[in-house]
Coordinates of C-alpha atoms in Angstrom, one line a residue:
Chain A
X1 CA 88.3 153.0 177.6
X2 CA 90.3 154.0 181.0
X3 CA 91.1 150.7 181.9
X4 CA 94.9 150.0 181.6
X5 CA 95.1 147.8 178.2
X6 CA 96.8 144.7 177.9
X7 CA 99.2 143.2 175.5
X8 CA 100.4 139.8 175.0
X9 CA 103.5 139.2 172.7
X10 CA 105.1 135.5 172.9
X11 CA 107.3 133.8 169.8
X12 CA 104.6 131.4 169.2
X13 CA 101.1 133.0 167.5
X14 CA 99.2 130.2 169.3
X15 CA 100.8 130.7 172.9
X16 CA 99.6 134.6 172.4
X17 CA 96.1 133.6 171.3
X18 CA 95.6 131.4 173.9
X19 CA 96.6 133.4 176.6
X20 CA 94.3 136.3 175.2
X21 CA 91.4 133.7 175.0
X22 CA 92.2 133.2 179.1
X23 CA 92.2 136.7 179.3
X24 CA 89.0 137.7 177.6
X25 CA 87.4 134.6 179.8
X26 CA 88.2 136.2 183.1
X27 CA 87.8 139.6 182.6
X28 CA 85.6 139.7 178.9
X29 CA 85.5 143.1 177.0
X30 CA 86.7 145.3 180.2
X31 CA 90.3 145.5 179.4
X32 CA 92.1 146.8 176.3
X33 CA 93.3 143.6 175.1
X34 CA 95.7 142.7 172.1
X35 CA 98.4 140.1 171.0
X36 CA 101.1 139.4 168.7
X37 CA 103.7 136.0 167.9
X38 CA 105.6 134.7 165.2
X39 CA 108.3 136.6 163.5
X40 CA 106.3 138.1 160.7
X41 CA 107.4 135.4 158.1
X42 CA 105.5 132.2 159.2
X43 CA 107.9 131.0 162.2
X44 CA 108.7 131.3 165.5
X45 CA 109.6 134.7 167.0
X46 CA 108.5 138.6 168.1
X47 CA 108.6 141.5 165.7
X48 CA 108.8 144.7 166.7
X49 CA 106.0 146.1 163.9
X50 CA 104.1 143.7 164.9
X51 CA 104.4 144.4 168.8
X52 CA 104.1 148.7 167.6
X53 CA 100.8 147.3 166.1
X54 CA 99.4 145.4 169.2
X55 CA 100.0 148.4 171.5
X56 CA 98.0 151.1 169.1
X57 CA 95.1 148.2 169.2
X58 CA 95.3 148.2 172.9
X59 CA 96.1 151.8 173.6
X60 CA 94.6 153.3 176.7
X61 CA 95.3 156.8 178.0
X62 CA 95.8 155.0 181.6
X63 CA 98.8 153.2 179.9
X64 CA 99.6 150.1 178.6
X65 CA 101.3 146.9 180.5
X66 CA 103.3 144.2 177.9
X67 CA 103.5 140.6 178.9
X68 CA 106.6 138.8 177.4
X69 CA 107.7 135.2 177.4
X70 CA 111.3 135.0 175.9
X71 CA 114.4 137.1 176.2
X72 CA 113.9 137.9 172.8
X73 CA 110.0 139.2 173.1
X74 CA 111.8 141.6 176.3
X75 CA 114.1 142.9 174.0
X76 CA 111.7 143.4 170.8
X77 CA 109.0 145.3 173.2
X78 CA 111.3 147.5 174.5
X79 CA 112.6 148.6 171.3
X80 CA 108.7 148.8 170.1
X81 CA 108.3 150.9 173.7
X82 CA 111.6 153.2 172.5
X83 CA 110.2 154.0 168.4
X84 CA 106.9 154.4 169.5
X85 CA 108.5 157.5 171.6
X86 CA 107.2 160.1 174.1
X87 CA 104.8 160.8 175.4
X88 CA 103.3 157.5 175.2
X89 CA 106.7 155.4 176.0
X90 CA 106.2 156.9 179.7
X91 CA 102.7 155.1 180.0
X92 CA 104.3 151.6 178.8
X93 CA 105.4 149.0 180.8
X94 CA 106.7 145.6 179.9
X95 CA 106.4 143.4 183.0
X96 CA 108.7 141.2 184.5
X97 CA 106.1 138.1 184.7
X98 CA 105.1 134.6 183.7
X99 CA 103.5 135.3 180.1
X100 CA 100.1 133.6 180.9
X101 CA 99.9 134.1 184.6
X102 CA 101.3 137.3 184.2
X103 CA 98.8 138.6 181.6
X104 CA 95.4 137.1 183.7
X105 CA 96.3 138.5 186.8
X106 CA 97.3 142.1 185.5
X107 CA 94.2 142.0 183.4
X108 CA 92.1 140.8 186.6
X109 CA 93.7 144.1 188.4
X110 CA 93.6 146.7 185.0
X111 CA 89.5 145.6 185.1
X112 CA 88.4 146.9 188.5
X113 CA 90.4 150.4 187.3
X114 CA 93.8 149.9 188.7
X115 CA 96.7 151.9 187.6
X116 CA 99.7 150.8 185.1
X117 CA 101.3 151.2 188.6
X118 CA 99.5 148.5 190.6
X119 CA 98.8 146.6 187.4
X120 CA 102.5 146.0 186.8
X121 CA 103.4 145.6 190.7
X122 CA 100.4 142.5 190.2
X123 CA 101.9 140.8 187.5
X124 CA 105.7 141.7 189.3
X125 CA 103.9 139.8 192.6
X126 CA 104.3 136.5 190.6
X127 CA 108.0 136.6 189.7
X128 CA 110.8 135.6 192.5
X129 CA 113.0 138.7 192.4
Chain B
X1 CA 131.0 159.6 153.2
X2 CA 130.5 160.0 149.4
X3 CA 127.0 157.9 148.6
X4 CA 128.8 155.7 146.4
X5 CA 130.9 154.6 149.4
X6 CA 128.2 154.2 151.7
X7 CA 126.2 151.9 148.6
X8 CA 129.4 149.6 148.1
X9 CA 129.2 149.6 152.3
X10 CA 125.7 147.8 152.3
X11 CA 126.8 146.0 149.2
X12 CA 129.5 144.5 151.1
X13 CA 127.6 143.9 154.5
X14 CA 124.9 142.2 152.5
X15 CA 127.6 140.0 150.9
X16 CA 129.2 138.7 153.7
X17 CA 126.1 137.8 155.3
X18 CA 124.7 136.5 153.0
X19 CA 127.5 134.3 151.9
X20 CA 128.2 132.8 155.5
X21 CA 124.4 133.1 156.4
X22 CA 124.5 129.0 156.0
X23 CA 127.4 129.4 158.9
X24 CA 125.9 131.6 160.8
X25 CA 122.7 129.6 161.1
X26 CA 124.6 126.3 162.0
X27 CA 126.1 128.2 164.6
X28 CA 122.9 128.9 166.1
X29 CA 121.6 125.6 165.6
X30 CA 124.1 124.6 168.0
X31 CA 123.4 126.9 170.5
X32 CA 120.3 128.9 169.9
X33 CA 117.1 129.0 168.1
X34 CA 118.7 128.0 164.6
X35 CA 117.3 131.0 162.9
X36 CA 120.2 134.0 163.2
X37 CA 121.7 133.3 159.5
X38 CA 118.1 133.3 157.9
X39 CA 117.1 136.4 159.9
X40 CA 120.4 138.6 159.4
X41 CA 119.9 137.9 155.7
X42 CA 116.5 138.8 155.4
X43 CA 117.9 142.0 157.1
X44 CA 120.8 142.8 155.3
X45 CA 118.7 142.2 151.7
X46 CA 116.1 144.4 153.1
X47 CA 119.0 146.8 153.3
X48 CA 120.1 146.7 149.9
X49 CA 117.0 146.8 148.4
X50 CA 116.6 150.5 149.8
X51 CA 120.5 151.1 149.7
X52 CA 120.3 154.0 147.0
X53 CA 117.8 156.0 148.4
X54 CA 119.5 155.7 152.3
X55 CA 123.4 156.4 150.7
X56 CA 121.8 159.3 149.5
X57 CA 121.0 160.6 153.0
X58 CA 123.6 162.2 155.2
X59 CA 125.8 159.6 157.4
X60 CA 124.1 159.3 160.4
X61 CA 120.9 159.7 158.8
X62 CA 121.9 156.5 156.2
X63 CA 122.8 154.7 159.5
X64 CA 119.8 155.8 161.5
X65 CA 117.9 154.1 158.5
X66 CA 119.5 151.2 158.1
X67 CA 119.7 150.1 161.9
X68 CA 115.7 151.2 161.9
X69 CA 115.5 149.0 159.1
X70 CA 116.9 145.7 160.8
X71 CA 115.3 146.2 163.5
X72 CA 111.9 145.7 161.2
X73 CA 113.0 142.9 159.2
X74 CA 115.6 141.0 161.1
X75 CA 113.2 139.7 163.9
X76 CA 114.6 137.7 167.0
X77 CA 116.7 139.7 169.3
X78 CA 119.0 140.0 166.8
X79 CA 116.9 143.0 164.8
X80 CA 117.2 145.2 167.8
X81 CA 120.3 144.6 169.1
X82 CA 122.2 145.2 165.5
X83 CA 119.4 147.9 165.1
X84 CA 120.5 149.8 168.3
X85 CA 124.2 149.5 167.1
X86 CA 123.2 151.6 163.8
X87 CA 120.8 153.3 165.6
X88 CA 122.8 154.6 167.7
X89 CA 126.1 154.9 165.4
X90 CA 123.9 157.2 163.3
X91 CA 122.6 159.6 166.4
X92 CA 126.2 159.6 167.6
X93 CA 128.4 160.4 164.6
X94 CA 128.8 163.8 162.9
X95 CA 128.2 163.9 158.8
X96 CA 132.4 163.5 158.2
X97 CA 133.6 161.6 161.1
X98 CA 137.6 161.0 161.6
X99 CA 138.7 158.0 163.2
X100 CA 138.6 159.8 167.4
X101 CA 134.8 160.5 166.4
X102 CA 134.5 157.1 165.1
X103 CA 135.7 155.6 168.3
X104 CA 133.8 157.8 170.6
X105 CA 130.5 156.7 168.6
X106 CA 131.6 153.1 169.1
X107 CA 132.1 153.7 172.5
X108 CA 128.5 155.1 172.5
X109 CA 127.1 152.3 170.3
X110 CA 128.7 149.6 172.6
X111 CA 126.7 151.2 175.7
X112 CA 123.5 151.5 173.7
X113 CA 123.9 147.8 172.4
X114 CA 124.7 146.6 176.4
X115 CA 121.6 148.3 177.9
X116 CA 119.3 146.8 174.9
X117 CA 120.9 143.4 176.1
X118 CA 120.9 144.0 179.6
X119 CA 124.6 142.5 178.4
X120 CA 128.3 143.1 179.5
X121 CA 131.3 141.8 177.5
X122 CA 132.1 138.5 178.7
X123 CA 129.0 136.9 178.4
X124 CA 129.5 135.4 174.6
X125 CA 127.7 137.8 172.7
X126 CA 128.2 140.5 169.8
X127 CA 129.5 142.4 172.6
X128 CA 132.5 140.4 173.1
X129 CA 133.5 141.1 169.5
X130 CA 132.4 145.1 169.5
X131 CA 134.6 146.0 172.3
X132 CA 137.9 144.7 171.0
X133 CA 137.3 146.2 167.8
X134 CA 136.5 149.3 169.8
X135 CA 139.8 149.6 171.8
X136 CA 142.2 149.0 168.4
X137 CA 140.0 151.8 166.9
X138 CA 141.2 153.5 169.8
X139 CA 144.7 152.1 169.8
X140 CA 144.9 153.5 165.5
X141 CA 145.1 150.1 164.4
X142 CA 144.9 149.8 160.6
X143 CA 141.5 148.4 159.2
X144 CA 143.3 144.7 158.4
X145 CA 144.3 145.1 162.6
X146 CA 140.7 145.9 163.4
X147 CA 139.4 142.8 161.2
X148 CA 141.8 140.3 162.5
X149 CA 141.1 141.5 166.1
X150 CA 137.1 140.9 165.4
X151 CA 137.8 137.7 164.0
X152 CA 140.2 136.5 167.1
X153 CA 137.4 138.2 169.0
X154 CA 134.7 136.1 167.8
X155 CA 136.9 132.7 168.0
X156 CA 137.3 133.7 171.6
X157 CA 133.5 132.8 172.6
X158 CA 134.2 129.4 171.9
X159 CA 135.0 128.7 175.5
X160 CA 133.1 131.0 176.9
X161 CA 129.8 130.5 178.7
X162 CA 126.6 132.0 177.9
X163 CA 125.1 134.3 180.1
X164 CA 122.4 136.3 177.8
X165 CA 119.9 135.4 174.5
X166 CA 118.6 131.8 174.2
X167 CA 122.2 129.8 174.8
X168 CA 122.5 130.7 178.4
X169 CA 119.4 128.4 178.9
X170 CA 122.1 125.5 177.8
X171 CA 124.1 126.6 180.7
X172 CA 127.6 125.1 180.6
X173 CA 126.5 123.0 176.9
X174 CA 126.9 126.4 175.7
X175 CA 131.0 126.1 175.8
X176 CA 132.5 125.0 173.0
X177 CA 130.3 126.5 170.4
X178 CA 131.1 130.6 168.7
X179 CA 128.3 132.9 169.4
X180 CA 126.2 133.5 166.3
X181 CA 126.1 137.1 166.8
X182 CA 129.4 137.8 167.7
X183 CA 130.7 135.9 164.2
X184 CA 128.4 138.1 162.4
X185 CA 129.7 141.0 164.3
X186 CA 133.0 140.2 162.9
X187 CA 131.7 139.7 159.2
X188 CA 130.2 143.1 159.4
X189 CA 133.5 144.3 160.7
X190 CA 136.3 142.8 157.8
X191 CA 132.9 144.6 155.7
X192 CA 133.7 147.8 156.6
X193 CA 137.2 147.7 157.2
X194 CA 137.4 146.3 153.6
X195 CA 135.3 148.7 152.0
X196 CA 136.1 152.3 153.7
X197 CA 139.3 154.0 152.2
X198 CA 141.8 154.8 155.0
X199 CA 140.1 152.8 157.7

């Protein structure tokens, strides 16, 4: 698919099912789409393997944007960005966005063919720098 | 590094943590997500299950692997943040460091460990505990030095106010508790300076 993917990592499994469920409902099968929650041992919480894994499901060649919801999800992507390594670190973005807004409207924008560029600057839109 | 040195190095790291992993977790209880003692043990015995075959490797490999290795099992923020400090300990240091090429990769370290954070020292986290034990490196402080300064160090973020991680959402409730992180910062610290001849 050329469509920018989507991924969707919060600390809670449900939170990031949820907001995929929202995302397949606006934009259905057009979009790349994974997520990932829970620390990997049955609680709360991000892991990076976990994160690596969602990315490689929603791999696109036109990049891939990451939605976050705690400081601890930012952190665990961008180490996930960082092992995963060039070339394809260069084509991954984790946004700066509401988790659930965040990951609808960027999916909204990645479905009409937008770049990881204008995909990330929609989900940026909806946070007060 | 002999590979007996660097297997009684996990051995201890995994101790400590493990022994005060009950601490450690109150201390996030307080101010956090409650989970930091659970997680850095789950790390640290994930460690020392593989500790043979990483002593075996050459130093900066061993601590490439072993901060790659928290970063997979630790989980919170915790797993990359103490990953990036191995991480970058092992790109930084040469196979038979002295104690200048110690305290440059330190120095490194620290910076790699801030930008993962988006964190400066000051803000109650591991950070406020790393650079102290940085600048008596620096200074040639004997290892006992270097562990009492960590410990100091970590007592100091009791007053402090949390800036970064999930106790700056607590705002000025965040004062009068230690940072999780920077306690097991200093536990990993007495560790090392405990178990490396000479330190």
């Amino acid at each position: 698919m050329s469509n920018v993917g989507i991924v969707i990592v919060s600390h809670s499994p449900l939170v990031a099912e949820g907001t995929a469920d929202m995302v397949r409902q606006m934009v259905g099968d057009e979009v790349p789409l994974a997520w990932c929650g829970g620390n990997g041992h049955g609680g709360l919480g991000t892991s990076v393997e976990a994160i690596m894994g969602a990315i490689d499901k929603a791999w696109s060649e036109a990049g891939v944007a990451i939605l976050v919801d705690l400081g601890g999800a930012e952190t665990n992507s961008e180490m996930a960005v960082e092992m995963i390594g060039e070339p394809r670190s260069h084509k991954i973005v984790v946004c700066n966005a509401p988790i659930v807004e965040g990951a609808v409207m960027a999916a909204t924008e990645a479905s009409g063919g937008a770049s990881l560029k204008e995909v990330v600057a929609t989900a940026h839109e909806l946070s007060p720098s | 590094m002999a590979a007996s040195d660097f297997s009684r190095l996990i051995a201890a790291a995994a101790d400590t943590i493990a022994a005060h992993a009950e601490e450690l977790t109150a201390l996030d209880q307080a101010i956090g997500d409650g989970d930091h003692g659970l997680n850095m043990q789950r790390g640290f015995e994930a460690v020392r299950a593989e500790a043979d075959a990483f002593a075996a490797k050459s130093l900066p490999d061993a601590l490439t692997a072993v901060g790659t290795k928290l970063v997979m099992t630790v989980g919170g923020a915790s797993g990359p943040l103490f990953g990036t400090l191995f991480m970058a300990l092992g790109r930084e240091l040469p196979p038979a460091p002295d104690r200048a090429a110690l305290t440059a990769a330190l120095g490194k370290a620290i910076e790699a460990v801030s930008a993962r954070g988006k964190s400066q020292p000051g803000q109650k986290t591991m950070l406020d505990v790393l650079q102290p034990v940085y600048e008596a490196l620096a200074q040639g402080k004997a290892g006992t030095e270097i562990a009492e300064a960590a410990d100091r160090a970590a007592d100091a973020t009791v007053p402090m106010k949390a800036l970064r991680g999930r106790a700056s959402f607590l705002g000025e409730r965040s004062i009068g508790h230690m940072d999780a992180g920077a306690r097991s910062t200093a536990l990993l610290v007495r560790a090392v300076a405990e178990t490396v001849e000479g330190f």
